[in-house]
Amino acid sequence: MVPPAGAPLRLRHGTSKESAYEPYVADILAGLREAPKRIAPIYFYDARGSKLFDQICELPEYYPTRTEIQILTDSGNDMAARVGEDALLVELGSGSSMKTRLLLDRLPTLAGYVPVDISRSHLLNAAQGIAAAYPHLEVLPVCADFTQPFTVPRPRRAAKRIVVFFPGSTIGNFDPPDALKLLRVMHATAGSGGGLLVGADLVKDPEVLVRAYDDAAGVTAAFNLNVLRRLNAELGANFDLMRFHHRALWNPQARRIEMHLASACEQRAMLAGQAIDFAAGESIVTEHCHKYTVAGFGAEAAKAGWLAREHWLDPRQYFSVHYLEAAPSSR
Ligand code: AVJ
């Protein structure tokens, strides 16, 4: 029996804390002790950061969201055919559900939908929205850090296969060794015969890339700086937001956009009783956004045991969505 629409969804797996990342002060301090200083991009997404990210997705310069939506709209039927009948769809980092709906609309026989997110409140809100819009779909939310293996809940109606859905080019936030680890975790999650439907942003004109991460309205700058505001508010730090500047740089060797917060002058900030010293011009790296080629992405995935089956592009070839199948695990 599927719970009635509107019934509260229970979290039966993962953590019961508000965020799977609490407490995080030790991680932040360790990153600020590295050279170069680093803050992981997961920390962007407090309530204000999540709102700013939604605004980024609407910016004229930020093409990835609308391009991926266009690909899902144009090729969604082919993707649904690949996912097949009676599958269990497991979405990683299931923030907004817009892209998911494009798939769910085309997958009437799905055995269940498992949204996985680190933020408990976002997860439950999104899951509730999906459960209300798809009353016959069993929704099984999991609050977890998806970079670590987690238990996939079993739907009441047995699934023929597990398909992991990982849109948004979030894979680009992981440096190559971590991306490979994540591809392996997803392979283990899907199991043999399982699938992976994943979005990956493509290498293109550096001007187009830089503008997407350094928009004229300054929304990305506000999004980047918000992480310091968050540390001030939540960890009692005293970063001076007027003395850090947003930078977006294209690194052609590593094929990635790098987001930095550059210190305008020599300065010291305090965090949890520890001094963090900055030279003038020194920066904190807050995000790497790796860009792929279609062949390059397939090759990385192959190292993790994935077989590339099909991919879809927009007419400008800005963004790619790939369907891969799990080769039987060698272990
Ligand atoms: C959510 C990781 C896909 O890398 O494009 C957008 C995050 N950062 N603008 C990206 C982001 C700055 C975004 N991802």
Coordinates of C-alpha atoms and ligand atoms in Angstrom, one line a residue:
M1 CA 0.0 0.0 0.0
V2 CA 1.2 3.4 -0.9
P3 CA 0.7 6.1 1.8
P4 CA -2.2 8.5 1.0
A5 CA -1.2 11.8 -0.6
G6 CA -0.4 14.4 2.0
A7 CA 0.6 11.9 4.7
P8 CA 3.8 12.9 6.4
L9 CA 6.8 11.1 5.0
R10 CA 9.0 9.3 7.5
L11 CA 12.7 9.2 7.2
R12 CA 13.6 5.5 7.8
H13 CA 17.2 5.7 6.6
G14 CA 20.1 7.9 7.1
T15 CA 20.5 10.5 9.8
S16 CA 17.8 12.2 11.9
K17 CA 19.8 15.4 12.3
E18 CA 18.9 18.5 10.3
S19 CA 21.9 18.1 8.2
A20 CA 24.0 15.0 7.6
Y21 CA 27.1 17.4 7.9
E22 CA 26.6 18.7 11.5
P23 CA 28.9 19.5 13.3
Y24 CA 31.2 20.9 10.7
V25 CA 33.6 23.3 12.5
A26 CA 36.5 20.8 12.5
D27 CA 36.2 20.3 8.7
I28 CA 36.1 24.1 8.1
L29 CA 39.2 24.7 10.3
A30 CA 41.1 21.9 8.6
G31 CA 40.4 23.3 5.2
L32 CA 41.5 26.8 6.2
R33 CA 44.8 25.3 7.4
E34 CA 45.5 23.8 4.0
A35 CA 47.5 25.6 1.3
P36 CA 45.7 26.9 -0.6
K37 CA 42.9 27.5 1.9
R38 CA 39.7 25.6 1.1
I39 CA 36.0 25.5 2.1
A40 CA 34.1 22.7 0.5
P41 CA 31.1 23.7 -1.8
I42 CA 28.6 21.7 0.3
Y43 CA 28.8 24.6 2.8
F44 CA 27.3 27.0 0.3
Y45 CA 23.8 25.5 0.9
D46 CA 22.3 27.0 4.0
A47 CA 18.8 28.5 3.6
R48 CA 20.1 31.8 2.1
G49 CA 22.7 30.0 -0.1
S50 CA 20.1 27.6 -1.5
K51 CA 17.9 30.7 -2.4
L52 CA 20.9 32.3 -4.1
F53 CA 21.6 29.1 -6.0
D54 CA 18.0 29.1 -7.2
Q55 CA 18.5 32.7 -8.4
I56 CA 21.8 31.6 -10.2
C57 CA 19.8 29.1 -12.1
E58 CA 17.6 31.9 -13.5
L59 CA 20.5 34.1 -14.6
P60 CA 20.9 34.7 -18.4
E61 CA 24.6 33.8 -18.1
Y62 CA 24.1 30.6 -16.2
Y63 CA 23.2 28.1 -19.0
P64 CA 23.6 24.7 -17.3
T65 CA 20.2 24.4 -15.6
R66 CA 18.1 25.5 -18.5
T67 CA 20.2 23.6 -21.0
E68 CA 19.9 20.3 -19.0
I69 CA 16.1 20.9 -18.6
Q70 CA 16.0 21.4 -22.4
I71 CA 17.8 18.1 -22.9
L72 CA 15.5 16.3 -20.5
T73 CA 12.5 17.8 -22.2
D74 CA 13.7 16.9 -25.7
S75 CA 15.1 13.5 -25.0
G76 CA 13.2 12.4 -21.9
N77 CA 11.3 9.7 -23.7
D78 CA 14.6 8.0 -24.8
M79 CA 15.9 8.3 -21.2
A80 CA 12.7 6.8 -19.8
A81 CA 13.1 3.9 -22.3
R82 CA 16.6 3.3 -20.9
V83 CA 15.4 3.4 -17.3
G84 CA 12.8 0.8 -18.3
E85 CA 9.7 -0.6 -16.4
D86 CA 9.5 -1.1 -12.7
A87 CA 12.7 0.6 -11.8
L88 CA 13.7 2.2 -8.5
L89 CA 14.9 5.8 -9.1
V90 CA 17.5 7.0 -6.6
E91 CA 18.2 10.8 -7.0
L92 CA 21.4 12.1 -5.4
G93 CA 21.3 15.7 -4.0
S94 CA 17.7 16.0 -4.9
G95 CA 17.5 19.7 -4.1
S96 CA 14.7 21.1 -6.5
S97 CA 12.4 18.6 -8.1
M98 CA 11.9 20.3 -11.4
K99 CA 14.2 18.0 -13.4
T100 CA 12.9 14.9 -11.6
R101 CA 9.3 15.7 -12.6
L102 CA 10.3 15.7 -16.3
L103 CA 11.4 12.1 -15.8
L104 CA 8.7 10.9 -13.4
D105 CA 6.1 12.1 -15.9
R106 CA 7.5 9.6 -18.4
L107 CA 8.0 6.7 -15.9
P108 CA 4.5 5.6 -14.9
T109 CA 5.6 2.1 -13.8
L110 CA 8.3 3.2 -11.4
A111 CA 8.5 1.0 -8.3
G112 CA 9.6 3.9 -6.2
Y113 CA 11.5 7.2 -5.9
V114 CA 14.3 7.7 -3.4
P115 CA 15.4 11.3 -3.0
V116 CA 18.8 11.6 -1.1
D117 CA 19.9 14.9 0.4
I118 CA 22.1 16.2 3.2
S119 CA 19.5 18.8 4.3
R120 CA 16.6 17.2 6.1
S121 CA 14.2 20.0 5.7
H122 CA 14.8 20.5 2.0
L123 CA 14.6 16.8 1.5
L124 CA 11.3 16.4 3.2
N125 CA 9.8 19.5 1.5
A126 CA 10.8 18.2 -1.9
A127 CA 9.6 14.6 -1.1
Q128 CA 6.3 15.9 0.1
G129 CA 5.8 17.9 -3.1
I130 CA 6.6 14.8 -5.3
A131 CA 4.3 12.5 -3.2
A132 CA 1.4 15.0 -3.6
A133 CA 1.9 15.3 -7.3
Y134 CA 2.4 11.6 -7.9
P135 CA 0.0 9.9 -5.5
H136 CA 0.7 6.4 -6.9
L137 CA 4.4 6.7 -6.5
E138 CA 6.1 5.3 -3.4
V139 CA 8.5 8.1 -2.2
L140 CA 11.3 6.9 0.2
P141 CA 13.5 9.9 1.3
V142 CA 16.9 9.3 2.7
C143 CA 18.8 12.0 4.6
A144 CA 22.5 11.1 3.9
D145 CA 25.8 12.2 2.6
F146 CA 25.6 10.6 -0.8
T147 CA 29.4 10.4 -1.2
Q148 CA 29.3 7.6 1.4
P149 CA 27.6 4.3 0.7
F150 CA 24.1 4.2 2.2
T151 CA 21.3 1.6 2.4
V152 CA 18.8 1.9 -0.4
P153 CA 15.3 1.5 1.0
R154 CA 13.3 -1.3 -0.5
P155 CA 10.0 -0.3 -2.1
R156 CA 6.9 -2.4 -1.3
R157 CA 6.6 -3.4 -5.0
A158 CA 9.8 -5.1 -6.0
A159 CA 12.0 -3.1 -8.4
K160 CA 13.5 -4.7 -11.5
R161 CA 16.6 -2.5 -11.4
I162 CA 18.0 0.5 -9.5
V163 CA 18.8 3.6 -11.6
V164 CA 20.8 6.4 -10.0
F165 CA 19.8 9.9 -11.2
F166 CA 22.5 12.6 -10.7
P167 CA 21.6 15.7 -12.7
G168 CA 23.0 19.3 -12.5
S169 CA 26.6 18.5 -13.2
T170 CA 27.2 18.2 -9.5
I171 CA 29.7 15.5 -10.4
G172 CA 31.8 18.5 -11.6
N173 CA 32.3 19.6 -8.0
F174 CA 34.5 16.6 -7.4
D175 CA 38.2 16.5 -8.3
P176 CA 39.0 13.6 -10.5
P177 CA 40.0 11.1 -7.7
D178 CA 36.8 11.9 -5.7
A179 CA 34.7 11.8 -8.9
L180 CA 36.0 8.3 -9.5
K181 CA 35.2 7.3 -5.9
L182 CA 31.7 8.6 -6.3
L183 CA 31.2 6.8 -9.6
R184 CA 32.2 3.6 -7.7
V185 CA 29.8 4.3 -4.9
M186 CA 27.0 4.9 -7.4
H187 CA 28.0 1.6 -9.1
A188 CA 27.7 -0.2 -5.8
T189 CA 24.3 1.5 -5.1
A190 CA 22.9 0.6 -8.5
G191 CA 24.2 -3.0 -8.3
S192 CA 24.7 -5.2 -11.4
G193 CA 22.2 -4.5 -14.1
G194 CA 21.5 -1.1 -12.6
G195 CA 21.8 2.3 -14.4
L196 CA 23.1 5.8 -14.0
L197 CA 21.6 8.9 -15.6
V198 CA 24.0 11.7 -15.0
G199 CA 24.4 15.3 -16.2
A200 CA 27.9 16.6 -17.0
D201 CA 28.7 20.1 -18.2
L202 CA 31.0 20.3 -21.2
V203 CA 34.2 22.1 -22.0
K204 CA 33.5 25.2 -24.1
D205 CA 34.6 28.8 -24.9
P206 CA 36.2 30.0 -21.6
E207 CA 34.4 33.3 -21.9
V208 CA 31.0 31.6 -21.8
L209 CA 32.2 29.5 -18.8
V210 CA 33.6 32.5 -16.8
R211 CA 30.5 34.6 -17.4
A212 CA 28.3 31.7 -16.1
Y213 CA 30.3 31.9 -12.8
D214 CA 30.8 35.7 -12.7
D215 CA 27.4 37.2 -13.7
A216 CA 26.8 40.9 -14.3
A217 CA 24.1 41.1 -11.5
G218 CA 26.6 39.8 -8.9
V219 CA 24.4 36.9 -7.7
T220 CA 27.2 34.3 -7.9
A221 CA 29.5 36.8 -6.0
A222 CA 26.8 37.0 -3.3
F223 CA 26.4 33.2 -3.3
N224 CA 30.2 32.7 -2.9
L225 CA 30.5 35.4 -0.1
N226 CA 27.5 33.9 1.7
V227 CA 29.6 31.0 2.9
L228 CA 31.7 33.5 5.0
R229 CA 28.5 35.1 6.3
R230 CA 27.3 31.7 7.3
L231 CA 30.5 30.9 9.2
N232 CA 30.1 34.3 11.0
A233 CA 26.5 33.5 12.0
E234 CA 26.8 29.8 12.8
L235 CA 30.4 29.5 14.1
G236 CA 30.9 32.9 15.6
A237 CA 33.7 33.8 13.0
N238 CA 34.4 37.4 12.1
F239 CA 35.3 37.4 8.4
D240 CA 35.0 40.9 7.0
L241 CA 32.8 40.5 4.0
M242 CA 33.9 43.8 2.6
R243 CA 37.5 42.6 2.4
F244 CA 36.9 39.4 0.4
H245 CA 36.2 39.4 -3.3
H246 CA 34.5 36.8 -5.6
R247 CA 36.7 35.5 -8.4
A248 CA 35.9 32.9 -11.1
L249 CA 38.9 31.6 -13.0
W250 CA 39.1 29.1 -15.9
N251 CA 41.9 26.6 -15.3
P252 CA 42.6 25.2 -18.8
Q253 CA 45.0 22.4 -17.6
A254 CA 42.6 21.0 -15.1
R255 CA 39.5 21.9 -17.3
R256 CA 37.7 23.6 -14.4
I257 CA 36.2 26.8 -13.2
E258 CA 37.6 27.7 -9.8
M259 CA 35.7 29.9 -7.5
H260 CA 37.8 31.9 -5.1
L261 CA 37.3 34.4 -2.3
A262 CA 40.3 36.6 -2.6
S263 CA 41.5 38.7 0.4
A264 CA 41.6 42.4 -0.4
C265 CA 44.5 43.0 2.0
E266 CA 46.6 41.4 4.7
Q267 CA 44.2 40.5 7.4
R268 CA 43.3 38.1 10.2
A269 CA 40.0 36.4 10.9
M270 CA 39.0 34.5 14.0
L271 CA 37.1 31.2 13.9
A272 CA 36.4 29.1 17.0
G273 CA 39.2 30.7 18.9
Q274 CA 41.7 30.1 16.1
A275 CA 43.4 32.8 14.0
I276 CA 43.3 32.5 10.3
D277 CA 45.8 34.8 8.6
F278 CA 45.6 36.0 5.0
A279 CA 48.2 37.7 2.8
A280 CA 46.9 40.4 0.5
G281 CA 45.5 38.7 -2.6
E282 CA 45.5 35.2 -1.0
S283 CA 42.3 33.3 -1.6
I284 CA 40.1 30.6 -0.2
V285 CA 39.1 28.1 -2.9
T286 CA 35.4 27.5 -2.5
E287 CA 34.5 25.4 -5.5
H288 CA 35.9 23.5 -8.5
C289 CA 33.5 23.0 -11.4
H290 CA 35.1 20.5 -13.7
K291 CA 34.0 20.4 -17.3
Y292 CA 34.1 17.3 -19.4
T293 CA 34.2 16.1 -23.0
V294 CA 31.6 13.3 -23.9
A295 CA 34.5 10.8 -24.5
G296 CA 36.4 12.0 -21.3
F297 CA 33.3 11.5 -19.1
G298 CA 32.7 8.0 -20.6
A299 CA 36.3 7.1 -19.9
E300 CA 36.2 8.2 -16.3
A301 CA 32.9 6.3 -15.7
A302 CA 34.4 3.2 -17.4
K303 CA 37.2 3.2 -14.7
A304 CA 34.4 2.7 -12.1
G305 CA 32.8 -0.2 -14.0
W306 CA 30.2 1.8 -15.9
L307 CA 29.4 1.0 -19.6
A308 CA 28.3 4.1 -21.6
R309 CA 25.1 3.3 -23.4
E310 CA 23.7 6.6 -24.7
H311 CA 24.2 10.3 -24.3
W312 CA 22.2 13.3 -25.2
L313 CA 23.3 16.9 -26.0
D314 CA 21.6 20.3 -26.6
P315 CA 22.1 21.8 -30.2
R316 CA 24.9 24.1 -28.9
Q317 CA 26.6 21.1 -27.3
Y318 CA 27.0 23.0 -24.0
F319 CA 25.8 20.2 -21.7
S320 CA 25.5 16.4 -21.8
V321 CA 23.3 13.8 -20.1
H322 CA 24.6 10.2 -20.1
Y323 CA 22.9 6.8 -19.5
L324 CA 25.4 4.1 -18.3
E325 CA 24.9 0.6 -17.2
A326 CA 26.7 -1.2 -14.3
A327 CA 28.9 -3.9 -15.5
P328 CA 28.7 -6.8 -13.1
S329 CA 31.0 -6.0 -10.2
S330 CA 34.4 -7.8 -10.3
R331 CA 34.4 -8.3 -6.5
Ligands
AVJ1 C1 25.5 22.9 -8.4 C2 27.7 22.3 -8.6 C3 26.3 22.2 -10.5 O1 29.1 24.0 -10.5 O2 27.6 25.0 -11.8 C4 26.8 27.5 -9.7 C5 27.2 25.3 -8.5 N1 28.5 27.5 -8.3 N2 27.4 28.7 -9.7 C6 28.0 24.5 -10.7 C7 27.5 26.7 -8.8 C8 28.4 28.7 -8.8 C9 26.9 24.4 -9.6 N3 26.6 23.0 -9.3

